[in-house]
Amino acid sequence: MSNEKSSRAIWSGVIRRYAAHLPVDAATSIVTLHEGNTPLVRAPRLAAAIGGKFDLHLKCEGLNPTGSFKDRGMTLAVTKARERGAKVLVCASTGNTSASAAAYAARAGLRCVVLIPEGKIALGKLAQALMCGAMTLQVRGNFDTALALVRQLGETGEVEIVNSINPVRIEGQKTAAFEICDALGDAPDYHFLPVGNAGNITAYWKGYSEYHAAGECDTLPRMMGFQAAGAAPIVDGAPVAHPETVAAAIRIGNPASWQSANAAIAASSGHIGKVTDAAILEAYKLAAATEGIFVEPASAVALAGVIQCQRAGLIDDGTIVVVTLTGHGLKDPDTAVQHAAVQPVTVEPDLAAVKAAMGI
Ligand code: AN7
C-alpha cells in the first residue's frame, strides 16, 4: 500500500475526518487520541425484549478513547486552546468531562484542573483524572456549584474553560450526528439521548441540521431527550437545588444549555421526558443482558426513555431509532456490582464443587 492509501485507511480522529465542517484549517496542529468512529450497533434482542417493532441502533460512545462522548468535543477544545496559547485548562465535571480533559491536556502538554462534586463521581472517572495528572479539586457542593466557580475562574482570563459552555466543545460533539448519517445513509427517525448539562442534545441537533443543510442527509430526526426524575429541571421547568439520581453523570440541577435543548426539541418536533432511578437501573441491566453492551447508568437513561415511549405507543412501527450510549459501563464498577442480576458464587477448588454449583 502506498503511504497515501495507508494514511487514508487509518482513522485519525473526528477533526481530520470532518474538517470541512469544523473551525479548523490546514495549519491547525491537532490534539487527538483518535476519538470518534464509534460503532453503531443494531440491537434486535433489546428491541424485542421491550416489545418494539422498530429498528433499534445503539451509538456506542463508550468506545471513545476515555470511554465517553466527551472526547469528540475535547479534541477540538484542547486543539483550539493550545492554538491560542492557553496554559491551564479547567472544567467542572460530574466525571466524564474531567476524565477527557485530563487525558487531552496530558496529550497536549498542558496543565489541567478539574472541579468535581466531592464523593459524587464514579470511581473509574476519578481514576482517569488522577492518572492523567489533573489537579483534582473536590468541591463541597454539586456540579452546578462547581460550574459557577469555573465560570468565575474564566473571568480572570488566566484559564481556558473546556466545559460545553465553550462553543468549540459543541462543534466537536456534533460529529456524532455526522457519523450516524454516514452509517445509516440518512438521519434516523428518532434520536434518544440522556440530558444533563444539555450540551450533547444541542450538539447533535446542530450536527443533523448542518448535515441536512449541506445536502449530506435528506431527513431530520425527532430529538428525544431524557433526564433522571431526581434531576429533571428542563422537564419540570425550574432549576433543581438538590439534584439526586443513581445516574451521577447527569446529577445536574441547572443545565448550561437549557435554552438550546428546548430549541432542539421544539424544532425537531421532539420530546423531553424523565425516568425514575428504578427505570434507569432496569434499562441498565437489560442492555447488558440482551446485547452484551455495558453502559454507565446515565447512558441507560436514554434507553429507559425508549422503553417509556414504547409503552406509551409513541414510536411508530418500522421506524429507525438511534440511542446514544454516552459512556462505558466500566466507568462505574460500584453501581454495576451493586445492582447486577448475577453475583459471584464462591466454590471449593475441586470439580465436584464446580459441577454442583453449575447444576450439572
Ligand atoms: C455518560 O462530565 O456533564 O447533557 O461533567 O457523562 O451534554 O451534559 C457529563 C454528562 C450523559 C449528559 N451521559 O450530557 C460531565 C457531564 C454521560 C455523561 C451526559 C453526561 P450533557
GROMACS .gro file of C-alpha atoms and ligand atoms in nm:
model
  381
    1MET     CA    1   0.000   0.000   0.000
    2SER     CA    2   0.126   0.349  -0.079
    3ASN     CA    3   0.161   0.592   0.209
    4GLU     CA    4  -0.129   0.791   0.079
    5LYS     CA    5  -0.355   0.486   0.078
    6SER     CA    6  -0.247   0.363   0.419
    7SER     CA    7  -0.297   0.703   0.580
    8ARG     CA    8  -0.644   0.723   0.430
    9ALA     CA    9  -0.726   0.383   0.574
   10ILE     CA   10  -0.630   0.478   0.929
   11TRP     CA   11  -0.887   0.661   1.140
   12SER     CA   12  -0.718   0.961   1.295
   13GLY     CA   13  -0.998   1.134   1.482
   14VAL     CA   14  -1.305   1.347   1.423
   15ILE     CA   15  -1.123   1.669   1.334
   16ARG     CA   16  -0.940   1.517   1.036
   17ARG     CA   17  -1.248   1.325   0.920
   18TYR     CA   18  -1.488   1.619   0.941
   19ALA     CA   19  -1.251   1.915   0.898
   20ALA     CA   20  -1.475   2.069   0.631
   21HIS     CA   21  -1.749   2.113   0.894
   22LEU     CA   22  -1.527   2.235   1.179
   23PRO     CA   23  -1.346   2.561   1.265
   24VAL     CA   24  -1.001   2.434   1.159
   25ASP     CA   25  -0.772   2.475   0.862
   26ALA     CA   26  -0.471   2.301   0.715
   27ALA     CA   27  -0.237   2.481   0.956
   28THR     CA   28  -0.419   2.361   1.269
   29SER     CA   29  -0.200   2.147   1.495
   30ILE     CA   30  -0.448   1.882   1.610
   31VAL     CA   31  -0.456   1.728   1.957
   32THR     CA   32  -0.620   1.389   1.914
   33LEU     CA   33  -0.646   1.044   2.071
   34HIS     CA   34  -0.821   0.922   1.753
   35GLU     CA   35  -1.165   0.965   1.908
   36GLY     CA   36  -1.487   0.901   1.715
   37ASN     CA   37  -1.570   0.634   1.455
   38THR     CA   38  -1.762   0.456   1.729
   39PRO     CA   39  -1.978   0.153   1.646
   40LEU     CA   40  -2.345   0.194   1.559
   41VAL     CA   41  -2.473  -0.146   1.666
   42ARG     CA   42  -2.811  -0.289   1.568
   43ALA     CA   43  -2.989  -0.423   1.878
   44PRO     CA   44  -3.269  -0.664   1.778
   45ARG     CA   45  -3.271  -0.861   2.104
   46LEU     CA   46  -3.307  -0.546   2.310
   47ALA     CA   47  -3.582  -0.415   2.079
   48ALA     CA   48  -3.769  -0.746   2.109
   49ALA     CA   49  -3.726  -0.752   2.487
   50ILE     CA   50  -3.910  -0.422   2.515
   51GLY     CA   51  -4.174  -0.520   2.260
   52GLY     CA   52  -4.054  -0.273   1.998
   53LYS     CA   53  -4.125  -0.328   1.628
   54PHE     CA   54  -3.872  -0.067   1.526
   55ASP     CA   55  -3.513  -0.088   1.406
   56LEU     CA   56  -3.303  -0.007   1.712
   57HIS     CA   57  -2.940   0.108   1.680
   58LEU     CA   58  -2.702   0.189   1.963
   59LYS     CA   59  -2.429   0.450   1.913
   60CYS     CA   60  -2.164   0.316   2.149
   61GLU     CA   61  -1.981   0.628   2.264
   62GLY     CA   62  -1.821   0.437   2.549
   63LEU     CA   63  -1.576   0.313   2.284
   64ASN     CA   64  -1.409   0.655   2.265
   65PRO     CA   65  -1.051   0.682   2.400
   66THR     CA   66  -1.152   0.789   2.751
   67GLY     CA   67  -1.477   0.593   2.746
   68SER     CA   68  -1.730   0.867   2.676
   69PHE     CA   69  -1.864   1.104   2.409
   70LYS     CA   70  -1.680   1.394   2.571
   71ASP     CA   71  -1.367   1.315   2.369
   72ARG     CA   72  -1.530   1.444   2.047
   73GLY     CA   73  -1.559   1.791   2.191
   74MET     CA   74  -1.238   1.775   2.391
   75THR     CA   75  -1.014   1.711   2.090
   76LEU     CA   76  -1.133   2.040   1.939
   77ALA     CA   77  -1.146   2.236   2.266
   78VAL     CA   78  -0.788   2.141   2.354
   79THR     CA   79  -0.666   2.191   1.997
   80LYS     CA   80  -0.807   2.546   1.995
   81ALA     CA   81  -0.690   2.623   2.349
   82ARG     CA   82  -0.332   2.526   2.265
   83GLU     CA   83  -0.353   2.723   1.941
   84ARG     CA   84  -0.447   3.033   2.140
   85GLY     CA   85  -0.158   2.978   2.376
   86ALA     CA   86  -0.360   2.870   2.680
   87LYS     CA   87  -0.156   2.715   2.958
   88VAL     CA   88  -0.421   2.592   3.201
   89LEU     CA   89  -0.743   2.408   3.117
   90VAL     CA   90  -1.024   2.398   3.372
   91CYS     CA   91  -1.361   2.230   3.391
   92ALA     CA   92  -1.636   2.141   3.633
   93SER     CA   93  -1.748   1.785   3.595
   94THR     CA   94  -1.966   1.500   3.709
   95GLY     CA   95  -1.674   1.283   3.594
   96ASN     CA   96  -1.655   1.225   3.222
   97THR     CA   97  -1.556   1.576   3.121
   98SER     CA   98  -1.279   1.570   3.381
   99ALA     CA   99  -1.154   1.231   3.256
  100SER     CA  100  -1.149   1.358   2.898
  101ALA     CA  101  -0.997   1.698   2.979
  102ALA     CA  102  -0.723   1.535   3.187
  103ALA     CA  103  -0.633   1.298   2.904
  104TYR     CA  104  -0.630   1.556   2.624
  105ALA     CA  105  -0.440   1.806   2.842
  106ALA     CA  106  -0.174   1.541   2.904
  107ARG     CA  107  -0.164   1.469   2.532
  108ALA     CA  108  -0.118   1.841   2.459
  109GLY     CA  109   0.132   1.903   2.738
  110LEU     CA  110  -0.099   2.149   2.915
  111ARG     CA  111  -0.190   2.184   3.279
  112CYS     CA  112  -0.541   2.072   3.379
  113VAL     CA  113  -0.751   2.150   3.685
  114VAL     CA  114  -1.084   1.975   3.737
  115LEU     CA  115  -1.356   2.067   3.987
  116ILE     CA  116  -1.573   1.773   4.085
  117PRO     CA  117  -1.854   1.731   4.340
  118GLU     CA  118  -1.697   1.564   4.641
  119GLY     CA  119  -1.783   1.195   4.671
  120LYS     CA  120  -2.023   1.202   4.377
  121ILE     CA  121  -1.823   1.091   4.077
  122ALA     CA  122  -1.784   0.729   3.970
  123LEU     CA  123  -1.459   0.556   4.063
  124GLY     CA  124  -1.334   0.494   3.709
  125LYS     CA  125  -1.366   0.862   3.618
  126LEU     CA  126  -1.178   0.972   3.929
  127ALA     CA  127  -0.903   0.720   3.846
  128GLN     CA  128  -0.874   0.862   3.494
  129ALA     CA  129  -0.833   1.223   3.608
  130LEU     CA  130  -0.575   1.127   3.870
  131MET     CA  131  -0.376   0.901   3.638
  132CYS     CA  132  -0.355   1.171   3.371
  133GLY     CA  133  -0.219   1.411   3.630
  134ALA     CA  134  -0.502   1.663   3.655
  135MET     CA  135  -0.517   1.869   3.972
  136THR     CA  136  -0.841   1.735   4.114
  137LEU     CA  137  -1.037   1.970   4.337
  138GLN     CA  138  -1.326   1.803   4.517
  139VAL     CA  139  -1.577   2.079   4.581
  140ARG     CA  140  -1.807   2.058   4.880
  141GLY     CA  141  -2.110   2.114   4.662
  142ASN     CA  142  -2.274   1.976   4.349
  143PHE     CA  143  -2.189   2.012   3.979
  144ASP     CA  144  -2.382   2.339   3.947
  145THR     CA  145  -2.175   2.494   4.226
  146ALA     CA  146  -1.854   2.372   4.062
  147LEU     CA  147  -1.957   2.514   3.724
  148ALA     CA  148  -2.036   2.852   3.881
  149LEU     CA  149  -1.681   2.855   4.023
  150VAL     CA  150  -1.537   2.761   3.684
  151ARG     CA  151  -1.725   3.050   3.518
  152GLN     CA  152  -1.570   3.284   3.775
  153LEU     CA  153  -1.224   3.138   3.710
  154GLY     CA  154  -1.282   3.203   3.339
  155GLU     CA  155  -1.341   3.571   3.408
  156THR     CA  156  -0.988   3.603   3.550
  157GLY     CA  157  -0.859   3.545   3.195
  158GLU     CA  158  -0.597   3.307   3.328
  159VAL     CA  159  -0.757   2.978   3.231
  160GLU     CA  160  -0.931   2.813   2.937
  161ILE     CA  161  -1.271   2.663   3.019
  162VAL     CA  162  -1.330   2.328   2.847
  163ASN     CA  163  -1.687   2.271   2.965
  164SER     CA  164  -1.956   2.275   2.696
  165ILE     CA  165  -2.017   2.645   2.769
  166ASN     CA  166  -1.711   2.667   2.542
  167PRO     CA  167  -1.886   2.658   2.200
  168VAL     CA  168  -1.599   2.466   2.044
  169ARG     CA  169  -1.697   2.162   2.253
  170ILE     CA  170  -2.039   2.158   2.084
  171GLU     CA  171  -1.872   2.180   1.742
  172GLY     CA  172  -1.668   1.867   1.811
  173GLN     CA  173  -1.958   1.674   1.957
  174LYS     CA  174  -2.181   1.735   1.656
  175THR     CA  175  -1.961   1.489   1.461
  176ALA     CA  176  -2.151   1.201   1.622
  177ALA     CA  177  -2.460   1.303   1.423
  178PHE     CA  178  -2.249   1.306   1.105
  179GLU     CA  179  -2.125   0.953   1.175
  180ILE     CA  180  -2.478   0.826   1.230
  181CYS     CA  181  -2.599   0.974   0.900
  182ASP     CA  182  -2.294   0.832   0.722
  183ALA     CA  183  -2.362   0.485   0.870
  184LEU     CA  184  -2.738   0.479   0.803
  185GLY     CA  185  -2.731   0.669   0.474
  186ASP     CA  186  -2.968   0.925   0.625
  187ALA     CA  187  -3.077   1.058   0.964
  188PRO     CA  188  -3.280   0.822   1.187
  189ASP     CA  189  -3.648   0.884   1.263
  190TYR     CA  190  -3.589   0.924   1.637
  191HIS     CA  191  -3.273   1.007   1.828
  192PHE     CA  192  -3.274   0.933   2.202
  193LEU     CA  193  -3.012   1.061   2.442
  194PRO     CA  194  -2.966   1.148   2.809
  195VAL     CA  195  -2.971   1.514   2.906
  196GLY     CA  196  -2.761   1.661   3.186
  197ASN     CA  197  -2.597   1.993   3.114
  198ALA     CA  198  -2.772   1.970   2.772
  199GLY     CA  199  -2.460   2.023   2.560
  200ASN     CA  200  -2.489   1.695   2.375
  201ILE     CA  201  -2.852   1.730   2.262
  202THR     CA  202  -2.756   2.077   2.141
  203ALA     CA  203  -2.456   1.935   1.955
  204TYR     CA  204  -2.648   1.651   1.788
  205TRP     CA  205  -2.920   1.883   1.665
  206LYS     CA  206  -2.659   2.123   1.529
  207GLY     CA  207  -2.488   1.831   1.355
  208TYR     CA  208  -2.804   1.694   1.197
  209SER     CA  209  -2.919   2.042   1.092
  210GLU     CA  210  -2.585   2.130   0.932
  211TYR     CA  211  -2.559   1.796   0.753
  212HIS     CA  212  -2.912   1.847   0.623
  213ALA     CA  213  -2.832   2.200   0.503
  214ALA     CA  214  -2.517   2.067   0.331
  215GLY     CA  215  -2.721   1.803   0.147
  216GLU     CA  216  -2.548   1.516   0.331
  217CYS     CA  217  -2.880   1.381   0.464
  218ASP     CA  218  -3.239   1.420   0.343
  219THR     CA  219  -3.428   1.392   0.669
  220LEU     CA  220  -3.402   1.512   1.028
  221PRO     CA  221  -3.472   1.309   1.343
  222ARG     CA  222  -3.703   1.388   1.630
  223MET     CA  223  -3.475   1.467   1.924
  224MET     CA  224  -3.586   1.266   2.229
  225GLY     CA  225  -3.410   1.384   2.545
  226PHE     CA  226  -3.442   1.221   2.886
  227GLN     CA  227  -3.349   1.335   3.233
  228ALA     CA  228  -3.343   1.147   3.563
  229ALA     CA  229  -3.655   1.214   3.769
  230GLY     CA  230  -3.450   1.349   4.060
  231ALA     CA  231  -3.260   1.588   3.833
  232ALA     CA  232  -3.511   1.699   3.571
  233PRO     CA  233  -3.503   2.079   3.559
  234ILE     CA  234  -3.586   2.105   3.189
  235VAL     CA  235  -3.884   1.870   3.216
  236ASP     CA  236  -4.009   2.033   3.536
  237GLY     CA  237  -3.942   2.384   3.409
  238ALA     CA  238  -3.736   2.503   3.707
  239PRO     CA  239  -3.382   2.457   3.841
  240VAL     CA  240  -3.338   2.176   4.094
  241ALA     CA  241  -3.143   2.288   4.402
  242HIS     CA  242  -3.051   1.939   4.522
  243PRO     CA  243  -3.044   1.702   4.224
  244GLU     CA  244  -3.021   1.331   4.311
  245THR     CA  245  -3.001   1.023   4.090
  246VAL     CA  246  -2.817   0.694   4.051
  247ALA     CA  247  -2.709   0.835   3.712
  248ALA     CA  248  -2.441   1.051   3.877
  249ALA     CA  249  -2.314   1.184   3.542
  250ILE     CA  250  -2.637   1.380   3.499
  251ARG     CA  251  -2.682   1.490   3.859
  252ILE     CA  252  -2.725   1.847   3.735
  253GLY     CA  253  -2.989   2.094   3.853
  254ASN     CA  254  -2.932   2.397   3.632
  255PRO     CA  255  -2.815   2.298   3.281
  256ALA     CA  256  -2.597   2.546   3.092
  257SER     CA  257  -2.754   2.469   2.753
  258TRP     CA  258  -3.114   2.466   2.878
  259GLN     CA  259  -3.245   2.705   2.608
  260SER     CA  260  -3.074   2.533   2.317
  261ALA     CA  261  -3.202   2.194   2.436
  262ASN     CA  262  -3.557   2.327   2.431
  263ALA     CA  263  -3.493   2.480   2.090
  264ALA     CA  264  -3.372   2.144   1.952
  265ILE     CA  265  -3.676   1.964   2.089
  266ALA     CA  266  -3.916   2.224   1.950
  267ALA     CA  267  -3.752   2.248   1.607
  268SER     CA  268  -3.740   1.869   1.564
  269SER     CA  269  -4.092   1.802   1.697
  270GLY     CA  270  -3.916   1.601   1.966
  271HIS     CA  271  -3.982   1.527   2.328
  272ILE     CA  272  -3.820   1.572   2.668
  273GLY     CA  273  -3.916   1.333   2.946
  274LYS     CA  274  -3.793   1.195   3.275
  275VAL     CA  275  -3.736   0.844   3.408
  276THR     CA  276  -3.705   0.711   3.762
  277ASP     CA  277  -3.390   0.556   3.906
  278ALA     CA  278  -3.572   0.218   3.908
  279ALA     CA  279  -3.641   0.251   3.534
  280ILE     CA  280  -3.280   0.357   3.471
  281LEU     CA  281  -3.145   0.051   3.653
  282GLU     CA  282  -3.386  -0.177   3.465
  283ALA     CA  283  -3.263  -0.043   3.129
  284TYR     CA  284  -2.900  -0.055   3.251
  285LYS     CA  285  -2.929  -0.428   3.320
  286LEU     CA  286  -3.134  -0.504   3.008
  287ALA     CA  287  -2.878  -0.360   2.763
  288ALA     CA  288  -2.600  -0.571   2.912
  289ALA     CA  289  -2.813  -0.886   2.946
  290THR     CA  290  -2.970  -0.878   2.598
  291GLU     CA  291  -2.691  -0.736   2.384
  292GLY     CA  292  -2.372  -0.757   2.591
  293ILE     CA  293  -2.347  -0.379   2.589
  294PHE     CA  294  -2.243  -0.250   2.929
  295VAL     CA  295  -2.300   0.121   2.973
  296GLU     CA  296  -2.290   0.358   3.265
  297PRO     CA  297  -2.620   0.446   3.439
  298ALA     CA  298  -2.652   0.789   3.272
  299SER     CA  299  -2.646   0.622   2.931
  300ALA     CA  300  -2.924   0.388   3.040
  301VAL     CA  301  -3.143   0.696   3.093
  302ALA     CA  302  -3.184   0.719   2.715
  303LEU     CA  303  -3.280   0.352   2.693
  304ALA     CA  304  -3.527   0.394   2.977
  305GLY     CA  305  -3.669   0.675   2.766
  306VAL     CA  306  -3.711   0.438   2.471
  307ILE     CA  307  -3.891   0.189   2.697
  308GLN     CA  308  -4.120   0.462   2.831
  309CYS     CA  309  -4.204   0.587   2.480
  310GLN     CA  310  -4.257   0.232   2.351
  311ARG     CA  311  -4.503   0.160   2.632
  312ALA     CA  312  -4.685   0.486   2.559
  313GLY     CA  313  -4.710   0.396   2.189
  314LEU     CA  314  -4.508   0.698   2.084
  315ILE     CA  315  -4.268   0.515   1.849
  316ASP     CA  316  -4.411   0.412   1.514
  317ASP     CA  317  -4.351   0.056   1.389
  318GLY     CA  318  -4.083   0.017   1.124
  319THR     CA  319  -3.901   0.337   1.215
  320ILE     CA  320  -3.528   0.377   1.273
  321VAL     CA  321  -3.441   0.458   1.631
  322VAL     CA  322  -3.091   0.558   1.739
  323VAL     CA  323  -2.989   0.575   2.103
  324THR     CA  324  -2.664   0.738   2.211
  325LEU     CA  325  -2.499   0.532   2.482
  326THR     CA  326  -2.283   0.811   2.618
  327GLY     CA  327  -2.040   0.632   2.847
  328HIS     CA  328  -1.885   0.293   2.917
  329GLY     CA  329  -2.009   0.068   3.197
  330LEU     CA  330  -1.657   0.027   3.338
  331LYS     CA  331  -1.666   0.391   3.442
  332ASP     CA  332  -1.883   0.298   3.739
  333PRO     CA  333  -1.800  -0.052   3.863
  334ASP     CA  334  -1.955   0.011   4.205
  335THR     CA  335  -2.306   0.064   4.068
  336ALA     CA  336  -2.267  -0.240   3.842
  337VAL     CA  337  -2.160  -0.480   4.115
  338GLN     CA  338  -2.426  -0.345   4.347
  339HIS     CA  339  -2.714  -0.390   4.102
  340ALA     CA  340  -2.611  -0.682   3.878
  341ALA     CA  341  -2.866  -0.962   3.849
  342VAL     CA  342  -2.586  -1.215   3.890
  343GLN     CA  343  -2.347  -1.225   4.187
  344PRO     CA  344  -2.026  -1.427   4.228
  345VAL     CA  345  -2.053  -1.772   4.387
  346THR     CA  346  -1.754  -1.892   4.587
  347VAL     CA  347  -1.662  -2.258   4.542
  348GLU     CA  348  -1.406  -2.503   4.674
  349PRO     CA  349  -1.123  -2.571   4.426
  350ASP     CA  350  -1.250  -2.908   4.305
  351LEU     CA  351  -1.450  -3.032   4.008
  352ALA     CA  352  -1.736  -3.174   4.210
  353ALA     CA  353  -1.796  -2.840   4.378
  354VAL     CA  354  -1.785  -2.654   4.046
  355LYS     CA  355  -2.028  -2.903   3.887
  356ALA     CA  356  -2.261  -2.882   4.185
  357ALA     CA  357  -2.263  -2.503   4.163
  358MET     CA  358  -2.334  -2.526   3.788
  359GLY     CA  359  -2.614  -2.775   3.843
  360ILE     CA  360  -2.467  -3.039   3.612
  361AN7     C1  361  -2.226   0.948   3.047
  361AN7     O1  362  -1.883   1.506   3.269
  361AN7     O2  363  -2.173   1.687   3.248
  361AN7     O3  364  -2.636   1.682   2.852
  361AN7     O4  365  -1.933   1.693   3.366
  361AN7     O5  366  -2.118   1.190   3.140
  361AN7     O6  367  -2.419   1.711   2.734
  361AN7     O7  368  -2.432   1.727   2.983
  361AN7     C2  369  -2.143   1.464   3.184
  361AN7     C3  370  -2.260   1.446   3.118
  361AN7     C4  371  -2.477   1.198   2.955
  361AN7     C5  372  -2.508   1.438   2.977
  361AN7     N1  373  -2.412   1.082   2.970
  361AN7     O8  374  -2.461   1.511   2.866
  361AN7     C6  375  -1.963   1.597   3.294
  361AN7     C7  376  -2.101   1.590   3.241
  361AN7     C8  377  -2.293   1.080   3.032
  361AN7     C9  378  -2.237   1.198   3.081
  361AN7    C10  379  -2.427   1.317   2.999
  361AN7    C11  380  -2.307   1.319   3.065
  361AN7     P1  381  -2.488   1.667   2.857
   0.00000   0.00000   0.00000
